[in-house]
mmCIF file of C-alpha atoms in Angstrom:
data_model
loop_
_atom_site.group_PDB
_atom_site.id
_atom_site.type_symbol
_atom_site.label_atom_id
_atom_site.label_comp_id
_atom_site.label_asym_id
_atom_site.label_seq_id
_atom_site.Cartn_x
_atom_site.Cartn_y
_atom_site.Cartn_z
ATOM 1 C CA MET A 1338 -87.157 20.675 43.235
ATOM 2 C CA SER A 1339 -87.338 19.611 46.702
ATOM 3 C CA LYS A 1340 -85.274 21.157 49.431
ATOM 4 C CA GLY A 1341 -84.095 19.640 52.524
ATOM 5 C CA GLY A 1342 -85.298 20.382 55.973
ATOM 6 C CA THR A 1343 -85.826 19.450 59.464
ATOM 7 C CA ILE A 1344 -88.666 19.669 62.023
ATOM 8 C CA VAL A 1345 -88.102 19.720 65.517
ATOM 9 C CA LYS A 1346 -91.270 18.484 67.348
ATOM 10 C CA ALA A 1347 -92.343 20.880 70.209
ATOM 11 C CA GLY A 1348 -90.910 19.548 73.524
ATOM 12 C CA GLU A 1349 -88.416 17.276 72.024
ATOM 13 C CA LYS A 1350 -85.301 17.417 74.042
ATOM 14 C CA MET A 1351 -81.941 17.159 72.809
ATOM 15 C CA GLY A 1352 -79.928 14.396 74.517
ATOM 16 C CA LEU A 1353 -77.630 15.364 77.578
ATOM 17 C CA LYS A 1354 -74.986 13.547 79.428
ATOM 18 C CA GLN A 1355 -73.169 15.065 82.340
ATOM 19 C CA MET A 1356 -69.476 13.602 83.250
ATOM 20 C CA PHE A 1357 -67.418 14.743 85.860
ATOM 21 C CA ASP A 1358 -63.866 14.776 86.426
ATOM 22 C CA ASP A 1359 -62.639 14.322 90.264
ATOM 23 C CA ASP A 1360 -59.409 15.891 89.818
ATOM 24 C CA SER A 1361 -60.245 19.164 88.713
ATOM 25 C CA SER A 1362 -64.086 18.883 89.717
ATOM 26 C CA THR A 1363 -65.020 19.579 86.002
ATOM 27 C CA TYR A 1364 -68.277 19.157 84.401
ATOM 28 C CA THR A 1365 -68.212 18.179 80.768
ATOM 29 C CA TYR A 1366 -71.298 17.707 78.875
ATOM 30 C CA LEU A 1367 -72.121 15.273 75.985
ATOM 31 C CA LEU A 1368 -74.759 16.817 74.158
ATOM 32 C CA TRP A 1369 -76.527 15.581 70.604
ATOM 33 C CA ASP A 1370 -79.417 15.362 68.142
ATOM 34 C CA GLU A 1371 -81.663 12.434 69.112
ATOM 35 C CA SER A 1372 -82.786 12.039 65.518
ATOM 36 C CA THR A 1373 -78.953 12.662 63.431
ATOM 37 C CA LYS A 1374 -76.902 11.673 66.407
ATOM 38 C CA ASP A 1375 -74.628 14.655 65.863
ATOM 39 C CA ALA A 1376 -73.013 15.761 68.710
ATOM 40 C CA ILE A 1377 -70.721 18.184 70.559
ATOM 41 C CA LEU A 1378 -68.453 18.128 74.053
ATOM 42 C CA VAL A 1379 -68.609 21.089 76.030
ATOM 43 C CA ASP A 1380 -65.697 21.546 78.312
ATOM 44 C CA PRO A 1381 -63.518 18.412 77.946
ATOM 45 C CA VAL A 1382 -60.990 17.499 80.000
ATOM 46 C CA ASP A 1383 -57.781 15.911 78.699
ATOM 47 C CA LEU A 1384 -57.645 13.319 81.107
ATOM 48 C CA GLN A 1385 -61.230 12.058 80.505
ATOM 49 C CA VAL A 1386 -60.863 11.993 76.505
ATOM 50 C CA ASP A 1387 -61.334 8.169 76.585
ATOM 51 C CA ARG A 1388 -64.045 8.256 78.625
ATOM 52 C CA ASP A 1389 -65.862 10.760 76.581
ATOM 53 C CA LEU A 1390 -65.324 8.846 73.484
ATOM 54 C CA ALA A 1391 -66.376 5.707 75.258
ATOM 55 C CA ALA A 1392 -69.810 7.485 75.829
ATOM 56 C CA ALA A 1393 -70.018 8.713 72.433
ATOM 57 C CA LYS A 1394 -69.611 5.453 70.831
ATOM 58 C CA GLU A 1395 -71.878 3.647 73.324
ATOM 59 C CA LEU A 1396 -74.625 6.173 72.286
ATOM 60 C CA GLY A 1397 -73.951 5.935 68.542
ATOM 61 C CA LEU A 1398 -73.201 9.451 68.116
ATOM 62 C CA ASN A 1399 -71.203 11.391 65.667
ATOM 63 C CA LEU A 1400 -68.745 13.807 67.302
ATOM 64 C CA ILE A 1401 -68.726 17.206 65.471
ATOM 65 C CA TYR A 1402 -67.407 19.580 67.757
ATOM 66 C CA GLY A 1403 -65.320 20.290 70.957
ATOM 67 C CA VAL A 1404 -66.219 23.506 72.507
ATOM 68 C CA ASN A 1405 -64.834 25.424 75.592
ATOM 69 C CA THR A 1406 -66.607 28.046 77.782
ATOM 70 C CA HIS A 1407 -63.564 29.899 78.306
ATOM 71 C CA ALA A 1408 -59.580 28.936 78.471
ATOM 72 C CA HIS A 1409 -59.559 27.246 81.944
ATOM 73 C CA ALA A 1410 -56.925 27.716 84.649
ATOM 74 C CA ASP A 1411 -57.634 24.111 86.732
ATOM 75 C CA HIS A 1412 -57.143 21.722 83.610
ATOM 76 C CA ILE A 1413 -55.945 21.297 80.307
ATOM 77 C CA THR A 1414 -58.914 21.196 77.569
ATOM 78 C CA GLY A 1415 -59.287 17.714 75.732
ATOM 79 C CA THR A 1416 -59.843 19.387 72.304
ATOM 80 C CA HIS A 1417 -56.452 18.572 70.904
ATOM 81 C CA LEU A 1418 -56.666 14.850 71.846
ATOM 82 C CA LEU A 1419 -59.958 14.655 70.551
ATOM 83 C CA LYS A 1420 -59.230 15.894 67.428
ATOM 84 C CA GLN A 1421 -56.336 13.224 67.009
ATOM 85 C CA LYS A 1422 -58.883 10.630 67.674
ATOM 86 C CA VAL A 1423 -62.006 11.900 65.811
ATOM 87 C CA GLU A 1424 -61.529 12.434 62.278
ATOM 88 C CA GLY A 1425 -63.151 15.855 61.100
ATOM 89 C CA MET A 1426 -63.874 17.114 64.699
ATOM 90 C CA LYS A 1427 -63.401 20.667 65.164
ATOM 91 C CA SER A 1428 -62.581 22.988 68.544
ATOM 92 C CA VAL A 1429 -64.461 26.081 69.437
ATOM 93 C CA ILE A 1430 -63.730 28.825 71.643
ATOM 94 C CA SER A 1431 -64.702 32.568 71.641
ATOM 95 C CA GLU A 1432 -62.927 35.293 69.875
ATOM 96 C CA ALA A 1433 -62.992 37.255 72.799
ATOM 97 C CA SER A 1434 -60.617 34.386 74.674
ATOM 98 C CA LYS A 1435 -57.623 35.233 72.266
ATOM 99 C CA ALA A 1436 -57.111 31.348 72.291
ATOM 100 C CA ALA A 1437 -56.373 29.190 69.405
ATOM 101 C CA ALA A 1438 -59.148 27.036 67.843
ATOM 102 C CA ASP A 1439 -60.537 25.900 64.748
ATOM 103 C CA VAL A 1440 -63.549 28.000 65.050
ATOM 104 C CA LYS A 1441 -63.892 31.333 66.966
ATOM 105 C CA ILE A 1442 -67.435 32.521 67.979
ATOM 106 C CA GLY A 1443 -69.092 35.516 69.303
ATOM 107 C CA SER A 1444 -72.194 36.608 71.228
ATOM 108 C CA GLY A 1445 -75.284 35.381 69.342
ATOM 109 C CA ASP A 1446 -73.531 32.881 67.279
ATOM 110 C CA ARG A 1447 -74.976 29.213 66.938
ATOM 111 C CA ILE A 1448 -73.429 25.998 67.514
ATOM 112 C CA MET A 1449 -75.493 23.595 65.065
ATOM 113 C CA PHE A 1450 -75.518 19.612 65.592
ATOM 114 C CA GLY A 1451 -77.752 18.272 63.542
ATOM 115 C CA SER A 1452 -81.233 20.438 63.860
ATOM 116 C CA ARG A 1453 -80.181 21.472 67.278
ATOM 117 C CA PHE A 1454 -77.975 24.302 68.743
ATOM 118 C CA LEU A 1455 -76.634 26.136 71.439
ATOM 119 C CA GLU A 1456 -76.483 29.861 71.522
ATOM 120 C CA ALA A 1457 -73.657 31.769 72.642
ATOM 121 C CA ARG A 1458 -73.738 34.457 75.049
ATOM 122 C CA ALA A 1459 -70.824 36.606 75.935
ATOM 123 C CA THR A 1460 -70.347 36.408 79.469
ATOM 124 C CA PRO A 1461 -67.214 38.023 80.643
ATOM 125 C CA GLY A 1462 -65.729 38.749 84.169
ATOM 126 C CA HIS A 1463 -64.245 35.274 84.993
ATOM 127 C CA THR A 1464 -62.311 35.692 82.299
ATOM 128 C CA GLU A 1465 -62.393 38.122 79.198
ATOM 129 C CA GLY A 1466 -63.434 35.643 76.952
ATOM 130 C CA CYS A 1467 -66.132 33.548 78.898
ATOM 131 C CA VAL A 1468 -69.344 32.737 77.136
ATOM 132 C CA SER A 1469 -72.384 30.614 78.197
ATOM 133 C CA PHE A 1470 -74.364 28.373 76.195
ATOM 134 C CA VAL A 1471 -78.276 28.683 75.790
ATOM 135 C CA ALA A 1472 -80.212 25.757 74.489
ATOM 136 C CA ASP A 1473 -82.273 26.378 71.321
ATOM 137 C CA ASP A 1474 -85.287 26.003 73.789
ATOM 138 C CA GLN A 1475 -83.989 27.802 76.457
ATOM 139 C CA SER A 1476 -84.263 24.886 78.685
ATOM 140 C CA PHE A 1477 -81.171 25.116 80.116
ATOM 141 C CA VAL A 1478 -77.816 27.210 80.078
ATOM 142 C CA MET A 1479 -74.040 26.343 80.533
ATOM 143 C CA THR A 1480 -72.555 28.934 82.486
ATOM 144 C CA GLY A 1481 -68.905 27.874 82.543
ATOM 145 C CA ASP A 1482 -67.622 29.415 85.286
ATOM 146 C CA THR A 1483 -69.622 32.792 84.999
ATOM 147 C CA LEU A 1484 -72.006 31.222 87.283
ATOM 148 C CA LEU A 1485 -71.928 28.394 89.432
ATOM 149 C CA ILE A 1486 -74.298 26.739 91.870
ATOM 150 C CA HIS A 1487 -74.837 29.344 94.559
ATOM 151 C CA GLY A 1488 -71.525 30.927 93.808
ATOM 152 C CA CYS A 1489 -69.619 32.167 90.944
ATOM 153 C CA GLY A 1490 -66.053 32.184 89.156
ATOM 154 C CA ARG A 1491 -63.157 34.117 90.897
ATOM 155 C CA THR A 1492 -62.493 37.414 88.943
ATOM 156 C CA ASP A 1493 -58.618 38.310 89.938
ATOM 157 C CA PHE A 1494 -56.877 36.795 86.999
ATOM 158 C CA GLN A 1495 -56.973 36.506 83.247
ATOM 159 C CA GLY A 1496 -58.484 39.551 82.813
ATOM 160 C CA GLY A 1497 -61.519 38.974 85.189
ATOM 161 C CA SER A 1498 -63.571 41.929 86.696
ATOM 162 C CA ALA A 1499 -66.240 41.703 89.373
ATOM 163 C CA GLU A 1500 -68.010 44.408 87.958
ATOM 164 C CA THR A 1501 -67.925 42.814 84.624
ATOM 165 C CA LEU A 1502 -69.100 39.528 85.807
ATOM 166 C CA TYR A 1503 -72.149 41.234 87.770
ATOM 167 C CA GLU A 1504 -73.369 42.723 84.771
ATOM 168 C CA SER A 1505 -73.034 39.417 82.648
ATOM 169 C CA VAL A 1506 -75.009 37.394 85.001
ATOM 170 C CA GLN A 1507 -77.698 39.874 85.447
ATOM 171 C CA LYS A 1508 -78.249 40.877 81.961
ATOM 172 C CA GLN A 1509 -77.182 37.354 80.159
ATOM 173 C CA ILE A 1510 -78.120 34.538 82.270
ATOM 174 C CA PHE A 1511 -80.714 35.698 84.775
ATOM 175 C CA SER A 1512 -82.888 37.236 81.838
ATOM 176 C CA LEU A 1513 -83.664 33.712 80.976
ATOM 177 C CA PRO A 1514 -86.978 31.860 82.221
ATOM 178 C CA ASP A 1515 -86.697 31.045 85.981
ATOM 179 C CA SER A 1516 -87.202 27.386 85.000
ATOM 180 C CA CYS A 1517 -84.226 27.268 82.828
ATOM 181 C CA ILE A 1518 -82.024 24.873 84.207
ATOM 182 C CA VAL A 1519 -78.112 26.185 84.937
ATOM 183 C CA TYR A 1520 -75.194 23.385 84.294
ATOM 184 C CA PRO A 1521 -71.963 24.953 85.450
ATOM 185 C CA ALA A 1522 -68.590 23.813 84.681
ATOM 186 C CA HIS A 1523 -67.696 23.202 88.214
ATOM 187 C CA ASP A 1524 -68.945 21.871 91.371
ATOM 188 C CA TYR A 1525 -67.067 21.034 94.818
ATOM 189 C CA LYS A 1526 -70.138 19.736 96.851
ATOM 190 C CA GLY A 1527 -71.546 17.003 94.748
ATOM 191 C CA ARG A 1528 -74.332 19.103 93.220
ATOM 192 C CA THR A 1529 -75.167 18.442 89.382
ATOM 193 C CA GLN A 1530 -77.471 21.394 88.327
ATOM 194 C CA SER A 1531 -79.392 24.723 89.626
ATOM 195 C CA SER A 1532 -81.789 26.948 87.973
ATOM 196 C CA VAL A 1533 -82.039 30.465 87.152
ATOM 197 C CA GLY A 1534 -84.935 31.141 89.718
ATOM 198 C CA ASP A 1535 -83.084 29.206 92.431
ATOM 199 C CA GLU A 1536 -79.845 31.411 91.705
ATOM 200 C CA LYS A 1537 -81.930 34.826 91.260
ATOM 201 C CA ALA A 1538 -83.418 34.083 94.664
ATOM 202 C CA ASN A 1539 -80.466 32.213 96.582
ATOM 203 C CA ASN A 1540 -77.247 32.894 95.130
ATOM 204 C CA PRO A 1541 -75.350 34.545 98.145
ATOM 205 C CA ARG A 1542 -73.202 36.633 95.958
ATOM 206 C CA LEU A 1543 -75.408 37.296 93.125
ATOM 207 C CA GLY A 1544 -78.853 36.757 93.930
ATOM 208 C CA ALA A 1545 -81.786 38.378 95.442
ATOM 209 C CA THR A 1546 -81.299 42.264 96.383
ATOM 210 C CA LYS A 1547 -77.487 41.994 96.049
ATOM 211 C CA THR A 1548 -75.920 45.232 94.371
ATOM 212 C CA LYS A 1549 -72.994 45.444 92.093
ATOM 213 C CA GLU A 1550 -71.267 47.299 94.690
ATOM 214 C CA GLU A 1551 -71.919 44.618 97.178
ATOM 215 C CA PHE A 1552 -70.828 41.753 95.078
ATOM 216 C CA VAL A 1553 -67.503 43.691 94.095
ATOM 217 C CA GLU A 1554 -66.762 43.829 97.930
ATOM 218 C CA ILE A 1555 -67.557 40.051 98.442
ATOM 219 C CA MET A 1556 -65.217 39.333 95.551
ATOM 220 C CA ALA A 1557 -62.214 41.667 96.670
ATOM 221 C CA ASN A 1558 -62.091 39.787 100.037
ATOM 222 C CA LEU A 1559 -62.147 36.010 98.922
ATOM 223 C CA ASN A 1560 -58.588 35.545 99.377
ATOM 224 C CA LEU A 1561 -58.250 32.645 97.363
ATOM 225 C CA ALA A 1562 -55.217 30.458 96.874
ATOM 226 C CA TYR A 1563 -53.331 30.765 93.365
ATOM 227 C CA PRO A 1564 -54.703 27.978 91.249
ATOM 228 C CA LYS A 1565 -52.297 25.017 91.296
ATOM 229 C CA LYS A 1566 -52.385 24.064 87.730
ATOM 230 C CA ILE A 1567 -52.511 27.571 86.087
ATOM 231 C CA ASP A 1568 -49.034 27.898 84.932
ATOM 232 C CA VAL A 1569 -49.473 24.718 82.824
ATOM 233 C CA ALA A 1570 -53.266 24.958 82.102
ATOM 234 C CA VAL A 1571 -53.552 28.703 80.892
ATOM 235 C CA PRO A 1572 -50.831 28.260 78.512
ATOM 236 C CA ALA A 1573 -51.793 24.787 77.208
ATOM 237 C CA ASN A 1574 -55.364 25.922 76.528
ATOM 238 C CA MET A 1575 -54.407 29.223 74.778
ATOM 239 C CA ARG A 1576 -53.157 26.687 72.395
ATOM 240 C CA CYS A 1577 -56.316 24.553 72.394
ATOM 241 C CA GLY A 1578 -54.779 22.086 74.439
ATOM 242 C CA VAL A 1579 -51.768 21.392 72.951
ATOM 243 C CA PRO A 1580 -48.925 20.539 75.107
ATOM 244 C CA ASP A 1581 -45.614 22.743 76.096
ATOM 245 C CA VAL A 1582 -43.303 21.501 73.269
ATOM 246 C CA GLU A 1583 -40.042 22.450 75.193
#
């Protein structure tokens, strides 16, 4: 009896479309298998669900999962709305986040779509439940708020820890090939991507010869404003984007 199987040609890239939400400066990523057209959305925003669905429809994609790198504090995830509009679509978040989702994942787990996958790497520090997603060929990594372009996520709420974030970046992200593209969850200066090599050399908080002690001191003195949407966004995101019913 013959068995099914899939061959992924060497050098064949998965499809990727990067989309931006101006209000929260959030990047959402649409990823797909070029052969099967199975697809996932990473870090969807509730106010951009129609845009995301239109992009998937235009490309002829079959959305399987809505994935979050963590429970965001600056916007409400679009996974709840997406599940209402796409039959069979499931939400995904890390077990460590303690947030609701159809599928809970841990470090080393793979999110499969067609013959392609993202591998989850636990990268806590910004929050306890942060994960980064590495492409099956290690050509890119989606770092959420853990590593930003020449920066990183804050570590002063949601169980954050500067010491933990430093270890996450050094061990889980900077261990990837220098050529690996870094796709963050946010950027506030119009930049779209970086690379592991660039961040290792030039990130002013985490790169070059920065020690853990130096990083902790930098993070302790940022004096950042309280996120304007945190009191609404975090509770909703802990419910997988379900709005407050009260």
